Amino acid sequence: MAMGGASAHGTWSSRFGFLMAAIGSSVGLGNFWRFPYTAGENGGAAFVLIYLVCVALIGFPILMAELSVGRHARRSAVGSTRKMAFDAGASEMWSIAGWVGMAGGVMILCFYSVVAGWVASYVYKMFTGAMVGLDPTEVSNVFGELVGDTGTVLLWHTGFMAVTIGIVCFGVIKGIERTVSILMPLFFLMLVGMVIYAGLTADMGAAISYLFAPDFSKITAQTFLEALGQAFFSMSVGSAIMITYGSYLSRDDNLPQSAGIIAGSDTLVAIIAGLAIFPFVFAFGLSPDAGPGLFFQTLPAAFSQMPGGQWVGAAFFFLALIAALTSSISLLQVIVAFGEEHTDFGRVGSALFFGAIIYMFGVAAAFSGDFFDVLDKVSGTILLPLGGLLIALFTGWVVSKALMQKELPHAGEKFFAYWRFTIRWLAPVAVGLIIVTGLASMFGISLPFIG
């Protein structure tokens, strides 16, 4: 049977470029508020330990699986899952794993670009000193006014999507790789600089205690679910990104090593971000348990009160904007790769066409909070974990052991046995648990095992 669609052309020009792109896709806005806040509220170092276990046993194995599927076929996420199923002698209907992941990623980008527009707006507000001298209540009102001003939101949303589409139009090497090879090193340098500045001027001791002092009394079943969910979603698995990025890898790349660097870097950024954020929060007596509000209300309140706060705040939100941009281009690249493979649009046409559709859905999300929430819940609660579950089942149970060993030649016998056990048994159960608890929360159903 002939396989439809052309294979992806070319590879990353360097391993460094691939790693920067993959790490950039994993490091997103969630690293800046969700991980530090969740860790502090769930036992600090105890939560971090549980999180690391979840990364090793769930996120990392699925990440390896997605990269191997992409590299095997060198096609879009849909084309890669279809071809690997064909080569494994299985039904090509397993391409549903690529479809689900791609759909989830597209839905995320529809509202993620709106949030990124908020971040871009705050870079401008901080840089111009618009919040200097405001008290916490006034700073909080600034965010409310921004969200309510759809004209301003659309302006920033439009600019962010234009940049995202423009980068993807230039291609994997000249667009994505070249961009991330500049932005990600700059991101890491600025993040370390923020931590050093926080240590010199704010309450680093309180931040370290909040994040790393183990409090095992706070560990519950919900803590394990929080750690599991954070490990899964933070690494960009389930969204077909890593399948797509893996399709541009050479056969010489050491997938286990690359996956380890990606997972480790993502975790390290989340922890360092906490050390950059919470010293300011505690130094100014603000609340660390503000959730998403920590980002747009609590932190700006701290920046507005400190000497030179407008520059520190501008740098912080610029960091967040880099994280948002490197994630958004990876999300758009997934469906652009599909367009190149299955339409006559070509790269530029696919980027403009699909980018425009995503932009219009983003406009709808900017105008309707309910639609924004629907996109968020359907993608995060259903599509992404379902995509991860399907990939785990596909590579663990459908694709033969021999074929997977061929795709992971750098994995030793013991390491491959560990990967195969986790992808066949632990990952499906854990991701299935994410889906069940997510759906229960969505529909207001109480589950006895989480209290």
Tab-separated table of C-alpha atoms in Angstrom:
chain	number	residue	atom	x	y	z
A	1	MET	CA	0.000	0.000	0.000
A	2	ALA	CA	1.394	3.379	-0.960
A	3	MET	CA	1.778	6.000	1.699
A	4	GLY	CA	0.359	9.461	0.949
A	5	GLY	CA	2.182	12.717	1.624
A	6	ALA	CA	5.773	13.642	1.069
A	7	SER	CA	8.394	13.191	3.763
A	8	ALA	CA	9.690	16.279	5.519
A	9	HIS	CA	12.689	17.791	3.725
A	10	GLY	CA	15.939	18.484	5.490
A	11	THR	CA	17.003	18.324	9.115
A	12	TRP	CA	17.935	20.781	11.818
A	13	SER	CA	21.218	22.437	10.866
A	14	SER	CA	22.625	21.658	14.311
A	15	ARG	CA	21.774	19.717	17.434
A	16	PHE	CA	21.997	22.974	19.372
A	17	GLY	CA	19.288	24.482	17.179
A	18	PHE	CA	16.998	21.495	17.739
A	19	LEU	CA	17.521	21.546	21.499
A	20	MET	CA	16.843	25.287	21.682
A	21	ALA	CA	13.649	24.817	19.661
A	22	ALA	CA	12.459	21.859	21.730
A	23	ILE	CA	13.308	23.499	25.054
A	24	GLY	CA	11.673	26.713	23.840
A	25	SER	CA	8.483	24.829	23.040
A	26	SER	CA	8.445	23.294	26.531
A	27	VAL	CA	9.272	26.484	28.422
A	28	GLY	CA	6.094	28.524	28.431
A	29	LEU	CA	4.085	30.883	30.586
A	30	GLY	CA	3.155	28.046	32.948
A	31	ASN	CA	6.785	27.792	34.056
A	32	PHE	CA	6.587	31.352	35.371
A	33	TRP	CA	3.641	30.997	37.711
A	34	ARG	CA	2.072	27.546	37.896
A	35	PHE	CA	5.068	25.449	38.907
A	36	PRO	CA	6.436	27.783	41.626
A	37	TYR	CA	2.972	28.407	43.071
A	38	THR	CA	1.974	24.718	42.984
A	39	ALA	CA	5.262	23.613	44.543
A	40	GLY	CA	4.959	26.101	47.399
A	41	GLU	CA	1.374	25.133	48.147
A	42	ASN	CA	2.039	21.377	48.072
A	43	GLY	CA	4.976	20.794	50.331
A	44	GLY	CA	7.847	22.608	48.631
A	45	ALA	CA	10.756	20.205	48.213
A	46	ALA	CA	8.437	17.245	48.779
A	47	PHE	CA	6.358	18.310	45.767
A	48	VAL	CA	9.489	18.908	43.667
A	49	LEU	CA	10.647	15.369	44.420
A	50	ILE	CA	7.275	13.904	43.387
A	51	TYR	CA	7.326	16.077	40.263
A	52	LEU	CA	10.771	14.795	39.275
A	53	VAL	CA	9.570	11.209	39.669
A	54	CYS	CA	6.564	11.979	37.441
A	55	VAL	CA	8.863	13.530	34.828
A	56	ALA	CA	11.106	10.447	34.822
A	57	LEU	CA	8.278	7.892	34.740
A	58	ILE	CA	5.640	9.651	32.614
A	59	GLY	CA	6.719	12.798	30.764
A	60	PHE	CA	10.174	11.636	29.688
A	61	PRO	CA	9.067	8.262	28.226
A	62	ILE	CA	6.269	9.897	26.199
A	63	LEU	CA	8.673	12.595	25.010
A	64	MET	CA	11.061	9.902	23.768
A	65	ALA	CA	8.193	8.094	22.075
A	66	GLU	CA	7.028	11.203	20.219
A	67	LEU	CA	10.527	12.094	19.029
A	68	SER	CA	11.084	8.536	17.780
A	69	VAL	CA	7.783	8.482	15.856
A	70	GLY	CA	8.633	11.753	14.136
A	71	ARG	CA	12.176	10.766	13.241
A	72	HIS	CA	11.097	7.378	11.917
A	73	ALA	CA	8.757	8.821	9.285
A	74	ARG	CA	10.101	12.389	8.830
A	75	ARG	CA	6.591	13.677	8.123
A	76	SER	CA	3.958	15.782	9.856
A	77	ALA	CA	2.507	14.433	13.105
A	78	VAL	CA	-0.422	12.882	11.235
A	79	GLY	CA	1.801	11.509	8.468
A	80	SER	CA	4.376	10.175	10.924
A	81	THR	CA	1.909	8.231	13.054
A	82	ARG	CA	0.267	6.862	9.915
A	83	LYS	CA	3.559	5.737	8.373
A	84	MET	CA	4.853	4.172	11.571
A	85	ALA	CA	1.593	2.251	11.907
A	86	PHE	CA	1.953	1.105	8.282
A	87	ASP	CA	5.560	-0.003	8.862
A	88	ALA	CA	4.480	-1.827	12.029
A	89	GLY	CA	1.775	-3.696	10.128
A	90	ALA	CA	-0.959	-1.984	12.129
A	91	SER	CA	-4.034	-0.012	11.101
A	92	GLU	CA	-3.259	3.422	9.701
A	93	MET	CA	-6.184	4.629	11.807
A	94	TRP	CA	-3.567	5.100	14.522
A	95	SER	CA	-2.875	8.400	12.808
A	96	ILE	CA	-5.680	9.587	15.101
A	97	ALA	CA	-2.918	10.152	17.668
A	98	GLY	CA	-1.422	12.799	15.394
A	99	TRP	CA	-4.811	14.320	14.620
A	100	VAL	CA	-5.755	14.625	18.301
A	101	GLY	CA	-2.421	16.172	19.267
A	102	MET	CA	-2.526	18.628	16.382
A	103	ALA	CA	-6.096	19.654	17.208
A	104	GLY	CA	-5.159	20.220	20.841
A	105	GLY	CA	-2.146	22.327	19.905
A	106	VAL	CA	-4.191	24.481	17.524
A	107	MET	CA	-6.831	25.104	20.185
A	108	ILE	CA	-4.160	26.098	22.683
A	109	LEU	CA	-2.615	28.599	20.288
A	110	CYS	CA	-6.032	30.209	19.711
A	111	PHE	CA	-6.182	31.483	23.303
A	112	TYR	CA	-2.472	31.350	24.139
A	113	SER	CA	-1.853	34.126	21.630
A	114	VAL	CA	-4.350	36.309	23.493
A	115	VAL	CA	-2.530	35.737	26.792
A	116	ALA	CA	0.790	36.406	25.056
A	117	GLY	CA	-0.711	39.687	23.877
A	118	TRP	CA	-1.407	40.575	27.521
A	119	VAL	CA	2.243	39.841	28.292
A	120	ALA	CA	3.421	42.037	25.410
A	121	SER	CA	1.175	44.813	26.690
A	122	TYR	CA	2.791	44.547	30.134
A	123	VAL	CA	6.267	44.784	28.608
A	124	TYR	CA	5.203	48.109	27.139
A	125	LYS	CA	3.467	49.270	30.339
A	126	MET	CA	6.496	48.436	32.458
A	127	PHE	CA	8.995	49.933	30.043
A	128	THR	CA	7.088	53.227	29.851
A	129	GLY	CA	6.628	53.405	33.625
A	130	ALA	CA	2.838	53.299	33.409
A	131	MET	CA	2.583	51.500	36.777
A	132	VAL	CA	5.331	53.237	38.710
A	133	GLY	CA	4.060	54.412	42.106
A	134	LEU	CA	0.673	52.688	41.882
A	135	ASP	CA	-0.572	50.853	44.969
A	136	PRO	CA	-1.493	47.123	44.736
A	137	THR	CA	-5.193	47.846	44.229
A	138	GLU	CA	-4.480	50.247	41.385
A	139	VAL	CA	-2.094	47.753	39.769
A	140	SER	CA	-4.759	45.047	40.023
A	141	ASN	CA	-7.228	47.356	38.316
A	142	VAL	CA	-4.804	47.849	35.418
A	143	PHE	CA	-5.166	44.184	34.488
A	144	GLY	CA	-8.946	44.338	34.707
A	145	GLU	CA	-8.981	47.396	32.485
A	146	LEU	CA	-6.718	45.685	29.948
A	147	VAL	CA	-8.867	42.564	29.677
A	148	GLY	CA	-11.956	44.721	29.322
A	149	ASP	CA	-10.421	46.836	26.549
A	150	THR	CA	-10.905	44.488	23.591
A	151	GLY	CA	-9.431	46.996	21.154
A	152	THR	CA	-6.098	47.021	22.976
A	153	VAL	CA	-6.176	43.244	23.474
A	154	LEU	CA	-6.774	42.721	19.749
A	155	LEU	CA	-3.924	45.070	18.886
A	156	TRP	CA	-1.410	43.056	20.916
A	157	HIS	CA	-2.941	39.734	19.841
A	158	THR	CA	-2.574	40.808	16.201
A	159	GLY	CA	1.055	41.825	16.660
A	160	PHE	CA	1.980	38.613	18.445
A	161	MET	CA	0.341	36.383	15.830
A	162	ALA	CA	1.944	38.385	13.020
A	163	VAL	CA	5.401	37.758	14.493
A	164	THR	CA	4.620	34.068	15.067
A	165	ILE	CA	3.380	33.573	11.498
A	166	GLY	CA	6.292	35.549	10.076
A	167	ILE	CA	8.897	33.367	11.809
A	168	VAL	CA	7.239	30.130	10.695
A	169	CYS	CA	6.996	31.434	7.116
A	170	PHE	CA	10.796	31.516	6.921
A	171	GLY	CA	11.024	27.781	7.550
A	172	VAL	CA	12.427	25.385	10.107
A	173	ILE	CA	16.075	26.431	9.749
A	174	LYS	CA	15.953	30.069	8.634
A	175	GLY	CA	12.879	30.875	10.701
A	176	ILE	CA	12.407	28.709	13.790
A	177	GLU	CA	15.961	27.494	14.396
A	178	ARG	CA	17.566	30.862	13.761
A	179	THR	CA	15.083	32.608	16.055
A	180	VAL	CA	15.347	30.208	18.992
A	181	SER	CA	19.144	30.042	18.697
A	182	ILE	CA	19.152	33.746	19.553
A	183	LEU	CA	16.197	34.020	21.920
A	184	MET	CA	16.763	30.986	24.155
A	185	PRO	CA	20.378	31.790	25.184
A	186	LEU	CA	19.208	35.375	25.805
A	187	PHE	CA	16.322	33.981	27.837
A	188	PHE	CA	18.607	31.897	30.057
A	189	LEU	CA	21.040	34.777	30.606
A	190	MET	CA	18.258	37.175	31.549
A	191	LEU	CA	16.604	34.615	33.834
A	192	VAL	CA	19.845	34.014	35.741
A	193	GLY	CA	20.335	37.767	35.914
A	194	MET	CA	16.863	38.149	37.422
A	195	VAL	CA	17.672	35.560	40.097
A	196	ILE	CA	20.945	37.302	40.977
A	197	TYR	CA	19.159	40.652	41.193
A	198	ALA	CA	16.429	39.135	43.353
A	199	GLY	CA	19.047	37.637	45.651
A	200	LEU	CA	20.770	40.978	46.083
A	201	THR	CA	17.715	43.188	46.542
A	202	ALA	CA	14.803	41.057	47.807
A	203	ASP	CA	13.996	38.237	50.245
A	204	MET	CA	15.684	35.211	48.696
A	205	GLY	CA	15.700	33.326	52.014
A	206	ALA	CA	11.920	33.357	52.255
A	207	ALA	CA	11.630	32.265	48.627
A	208	ILE	CA	13.982	29.322	49.137
A	209	SER	CA	12.096	28.274	52.249
A	210	TYR	CA	8.754	28.547	50.432
A	211	LEU	CA	9.907	26.488	47.454
A	212	PHE	CA	12.296	23.972	48.957
A	213	ALA	CA	11.565	23.427	52.666
A	214	PRO	CA	9.805	20.047	52.641
A	215	ASP	CA	6.436	19.963	54.342
A	216	PHE	CA	5.187	16.404	54.077
A	217	SER	CA	1.997	17.271	55.966
A	218	LYS	CA	0.755	18.955	52.802
A	219	ILE	CA	1.199	15.836	50.673
A	220	THR	CA	-2.160	14.364	49.654
A	221	ALA	CA	-3.556	12.434	46.699
A	222	GLN	CA	-4.251	15.817	45.093
A	223	THR	CA	-0.540	16.665	45.391
A	224	PHE	CA	0.376	13.636	43.300
A	225	LEU	CA	-2.211	14.619	40.683
A	226	GLU	CA	-0.882	18.187	40.605
A	227	ALA	CA	2.688	16.938	40.142
A	228	LEU	CA	1.603	14.450	37.483
A	229	GLY	CA	-0.352	17.045	35.545
A	230	GLN	CA	2.470	19.588	35.742
A	231	ALA	CA	5.018	17.026	34.525
A	232	PHE	CA	2.834	16.052	31.581
A	233	PHE	CA	1.742	19.461	30.348
A	234	SER	CA	5.011	21.297	30.972
A	235	MET	CA	7.012	19.158	28.532
A	236	SER	CA	4.878	19.799	25.414
A	237	VAL	CA	3.885	16.150	25.097
A	238	GLY	CA	0.488	15.233	23.714
A	239	SER	CA	0.354	18.251	21.401
A	240	ALA	CA	2.220	16.667	18.444
A	241	ILE	CA	5.000	19.279	18.762
A	242	MET	CA	7.715	16.771	19.564
A	243	ILE	CA	6.575	14.431	16.784
A	244	THR	CA	6.872	17.341	14.352
A	245	TYR	CA	10.211	18.562	15.695
A	246	GLY	CA	11.473	14.972	15.779
A	247	SER	CA	10.729	14.639	12.057
A	248	TYR	CA	13.619	17.019	11.329
A	249	LEU	CA	16.155	15.049	13.399
A	250	SER	CA	18.985	13.083	11.834
A	251	ARG	CA	19.417	9.373	12.442
A	252	ASP	CA	22.596	10.122	14.391
A	253	ASP	CA	20.870	12.064	17.154
A	254	ASN	CA	20.891	10.395	20.572
A	255	LEU	CA	17.169	10.554	21.400
A	256	PRO	CA	17.390	9.473	25.061
A	257	GLN	CA	20.075	12.065	25.707
A	258	SER	CA	18.206	14.820	23.859
A	259	ALA	CA	14.961	13.984	25.651
A	260	GLY	CA	16.800	14.115	28.979
A	261	ILE	CA	18.241	17.553	28.197
A	262	ILE	CA	14.806	18.865	27.184
A	263	ALA	CA	13.061	17.489	30.272
A	264	GLY	CA	15.837	18.640	32.600
A	265	SER	CA	15.974	22.136	31.131
A	266	ASP	CA	12.227	22.585	31.380
A	267	THR	CA	12.255	21.558	35.041
A	268	LEU	CA	15.271	23.745	35.817
A	269	VAL	CA	13.616	26.802	34.249
A	270	ALA	CA	10.481	26.263	36.341
A	271	ILE	CA	12.515	26.107	39.560
A	272	ILE	CA	14.732	29.070	38.669
A	273	ALA	CA	11.645	31.088	37.737
A	274	GLY	CA	10.389	30.593	41.279
A	275	LEU	CA	13.670	31.972	42.606
A	276	ALA	CA	13.263	34.997	40.355
A	277	ILE	CA	9.634	35.660	41.327
A	278	PHE	CA	9.047	34.936	44.992
A	279	PRO	CA	11.857	37.023	46.536
A	280	PHE	CA	10.021	40.134	45.283
A	281	VAL	CA	6.649	38.812	46.430
A	282	PHE	CA	7.856	38.192	49.988
A	283	ALA	CA	9.980	41.345	50.172
A	284	PHE	CA	6.894	43.489	49.616
A	285	GLY	CA	4.572	41.445	51.829
A	286	LEU	CA	2.388	40.295	48.940
A	287	SER	CA	0.455	37.039	48.667
A	288	PRO	CA	2.293	34.135	47.017
A	289	ASP	CA	-0.899	32.096	46.526
A	290	ALA	CA	-2.460	34.246	43.840
A	291	GLY	CA	-2.355	31.629	41.074
A	292	PRO	CA	-2.605	33.260	37.621
A	293	GLY	CA	-3.145	36.604	39.343
A	294	LEU	CA	0.425	36.333	40.635
A	295	PHE	CA	1.619	37.052	37.127
A	296	PHE	CA	-0.461	40.059	36.109
A	297	GLN	CA	-1.381	41.557	39.479
A	298	THR	CA	0.833	40.521	42.396
A	299	LEU	CA	4.232	40.796	40.679
A	300	PRO	CA	3.492	44.115	38.933
A	301	ALA	CA	2.444	45.460	42.332
A	302	ALA	CA	5.902	44.561	43.664
A	303	PHE	CA	7.676	46.059	40.658
A	304	SER	CA	5.681	49.291	40.943
A	305	GLN	CA	6.949	49.849	44.495
A	306	MET	CA	10.652	49.101	44.080
A	307	PRO	CA	13.431	51.435	42.876
A	308	GLY	CA	14.034	50.781	39.176
A	309	GLY	CA	11.012	48.535	39.190
A	310	GLN	CA	9.902	49.572	35.740
A	311	TRP	CA	13.113	48.172	34.239
A	312	VAL	CA	13.050	44.980	36.301
A	313	GLY	CA	9.387	44.506	35.435
A	314	ALA	CA	10.008	45.152	31.743
A	315	ALA	CA	12.819	42.578	31.756
A	316	PHE	CA	10.644	40.037	33.536
A	317	PHE	CA	7.740	40.352	31.125
A	318	PHE	CA	10.126	40.327	28.171
A	319	LEU	CA	11.395	36.986	29.477
A	320	ALA	CA	7.832	35.723	29.605
A	321	LEU	CA	7.211	37.025	26.086
A	322	ILE	CA	10.205	35.054	24.782
A	323	ALA	CA	8.807	31.917	26.426
A	324	ALA	CA	5.402	32.575	24.866
A	325	LEU	CA	6.856	33.172	21.395
A	326	THR	CA	9.059	30.064	21.323
A	327	SER	CA	6.030	28.012	22.374
A	328	SER	CA	3.669	29.621	19.857
A	329	ILE	CA	5.925	29.033	16.846
A	330	SER	CA	6.158	25.341	17.765
A	331	LEU	CA	2.368	25.078	18.015
A	332	LEU	CA	1.883	26.738	14.623
A	333	GLN	CA	4.632	24.644	13.017
A	334	VAL	CA	2.662	21.456	13.772
A	335	ILE	CA	-0.248	22.377	11.510
A	336	VAL	CA	1.972	24.136	8.943
A	337	ALA	CA	3.934	20.889	8.502
A	338	PHE	CA	0.601	19.167	7.924
A	339	GLY	CA	-0.363	21.818	5.365
A	340	GLU	CA	2.920	21.423	3.490
A	341	GLU	CA	2.350	17.690	3.302
A	342	HIS	CA	-1.338	17.510	2.430
A	343	THR	CA	-2.144	20.721	0.524
A	344	ASP	CA	-0.731	22.735	-2.357
A	345	PHE	CA	-0.291	25.835	-0.184
A	346	GLY	CA	3.423	25.363	0.476
A	347	ARG	CA	5.080	26.619	3.657
A	348	VAL	CA	4.239	30.306	3.332
A	349	GLY	CA	0.694	29.650	2.164
A	350	SER	CA	0.098	27.140	4.971
A	351	ALA	CA	1.495	29.513	7.608
A	352	LEU	CA	-0.684	32.379	6.352
A	353	PHE	CA	-3.819	30.275	5.903
A	354	PHE	CA	-3.772	28.345	9.171
A	355	GLY	CA	-2.303	31.304	11.048
A	356	ALA	CA	-5.214	33.457	9.890
A	357	ILE	CA	-7.765	30.884	11.063
A	358	ILE	CA	-6.095	30.609	14.459
A	359	TYR	CA	-5.941	34.399	14.665
A	360	MET	CA	-9.695	34.691	14.063
A	361	PHE	CA	-10.464	32.142	16.777
A	362	GLY	CA	-8.177	34.169	19.029
A	363	VAL	CA	-10.263	37.244	18.253
A	364	ALA	CA	-13.357	35.317	19.331
A	365	ALA	CA	-11.598	34.255	22.546
A	366	ALA	CA	-10.631	37.874	23.239
A	367	PHE	CA	-14.264	38.945	22.969
A	368	SER	CA	-15.776	36.001	24.845
A	369	GLY	CA	-14.439	34.754	28.157
A	370	ASP	CA	-16.701	31.708	27.878
A	371	PHE	CA	-15.206	30.742	24.517
A	372	PHE	CA	-11.721	31.315	25.966
A	373	ASP	CA	-12.540	28.897	28.792
A	374	VAL	CA	-13.953	26.295	26.387
A	375	LEU	CA	-10.770	26.320	24.308
A	376	ASP	CA	-8.681	26.033	27.466
A	377	LYS	CA	-10.682	23.192	29.012
A	378	VAL	CA	-11.221	21.094	25.881
A	379	SER	CA	-7.563	21.287	24.854
A	380	GLY	CA	-6.038	20.850	28.302
A	381	THR	CA	-8.529	18.443	29.823
A	382	ILE	CA	-9.325	16.226	26.843
A	383	LEU	CA	-7.199	16.582	23.711
A	384	LEU	CA	-3.645	16.887	25.044
A	385	PRO	CA	-3.827	14.049	27.579
A	386	LEU	CA	-5.726	11.934	25.031
A	387	GLY	CA	-2.970	12.580	22.495
A	388	GLY	CA	-0.362	11.503	25.035
A	389	LEU	CA	-2.357	8.401	25.969
A	390	LEU	CA	-2.698	7.359	22.325
A	391	ILE	CA	1.032	7.791	21.698
A	392	ALA	CA	1.849	5.709	24.790
A	393	LEU	CA	-0.499	2.918	23.699
A	394	PHE	CA	0.710	3.116	20.107
A	395	THR	CA	4.457	2.919	20.785
A	396	GLY	CA	4.095	0.620	23.785
A	397	TRP	CA	1.592	-1.933	22.492
A	398	VAL	CA	1.095	-1.521	18.732
A	399	VAL	CA	4.603	-0.889	17.408
A	400	SER	CA	6.799	-3.950	17.850
A	401	LYS	CA	9.628	-4.057	20.330
A	402	ALA	CA	12.099	-4.666	17.492
A	403	LEU	CA	10.985	-1.567	15.570
A	404	MET	CA	11.207	0.643	18.656
A	405	GLN	CA	14.677	-0.712	19.453
A	406	LYS	CA	15.700	0.197	15.909
A	407	GLU	CA	14.418	3.743	16.499
A	408	LEU	CA	16.295	4.023	19.806
A	409	PRO	CA	19.735	2.615	18.954
A	410	HIS	CA	21.472	4.733	21.606
A	411	ALA	CA	19.391	3.232	24.415
A	412	GLY	CA	21.182	0.405	26.195
A	413	GLU	CA	19.377	-2.819	26.961
A	414	LYS	CA	18.483	-1.839	30.539
A	415	PHE	CA	17.466	1.689	29.608
A	416	PHE	CA	15.262	0.416	26.788
A	417	ALA	CA	13.638	-2.063	29.189
A	418	TYR	CA	12.905	0.822	31.565
A	419	TRP	CA	11.425	2.917	28.739
A	420	ARG	CA	9.290	0.067	27.425
A	421	PHE	CA	7.922	-0.750	30.876
A	422	THR	CA	7.005	2.873	31.623
A	423	ILE	CA	5.462	3.538	28.195
A	424	ARG	CA	3.394	0.313	28.288
A	425	TRP	CA	2.209	0.350	31.898
A	426	LEU	CA	2.886	3.488	33.915
A	427	ALA	CA	2.268	6.200	31.309
A	428	PRO	CA	-1.153	4.964	30.108
A	429	VAL	CA	-2.437	4.565	33.654
A	430	ALA	CA	-1.119	7.952	34.777
A	431	VAL	CA	-2.364	9.862	31.743
A	432	GLY	CA	-5.688	8.070	31.972
A	433	LEU	CA	-5.899	9.320	35.547
A	434	ILE	CA	-5.270	12.879	34.317
A	435	ILE	CA	-8.160	12.525	31.872
A	436	VAL	CA	-10.557	11.064	34.445
A	437	THR	CA	-9.835	13.671	37.113
A	438	GLY	CA	-9.905	16.470	34.557
A	439	LEU	CA	-13.296	15.437	33.228
A	440	ALA	CA	-14.605	14.995	36.778
A	441	SER	CA	-13.497	18.518	37.634
A	442	MET	CA	-15.008	19.907	34.418
A	443	PHE	CA	-18.408	18.403	35.168
A	444	GLY	CA	-18.323	18.950	38.925
A	445	ILE	CA	-18.081	15.264	39.848
A	446	SER	CA	-16.431	14.421	43.158
A	447	LEU	CA	-13.929	11.575	43.098
A	448	PRO	CA	-13.342	9.809	46.428
A	449	PHE	CA	-9.628	9.162	45.857
A	450	ILE	CA	-8.773	12.892	45.650
A	451	GLY	CA	-11.024	14.102	48.416
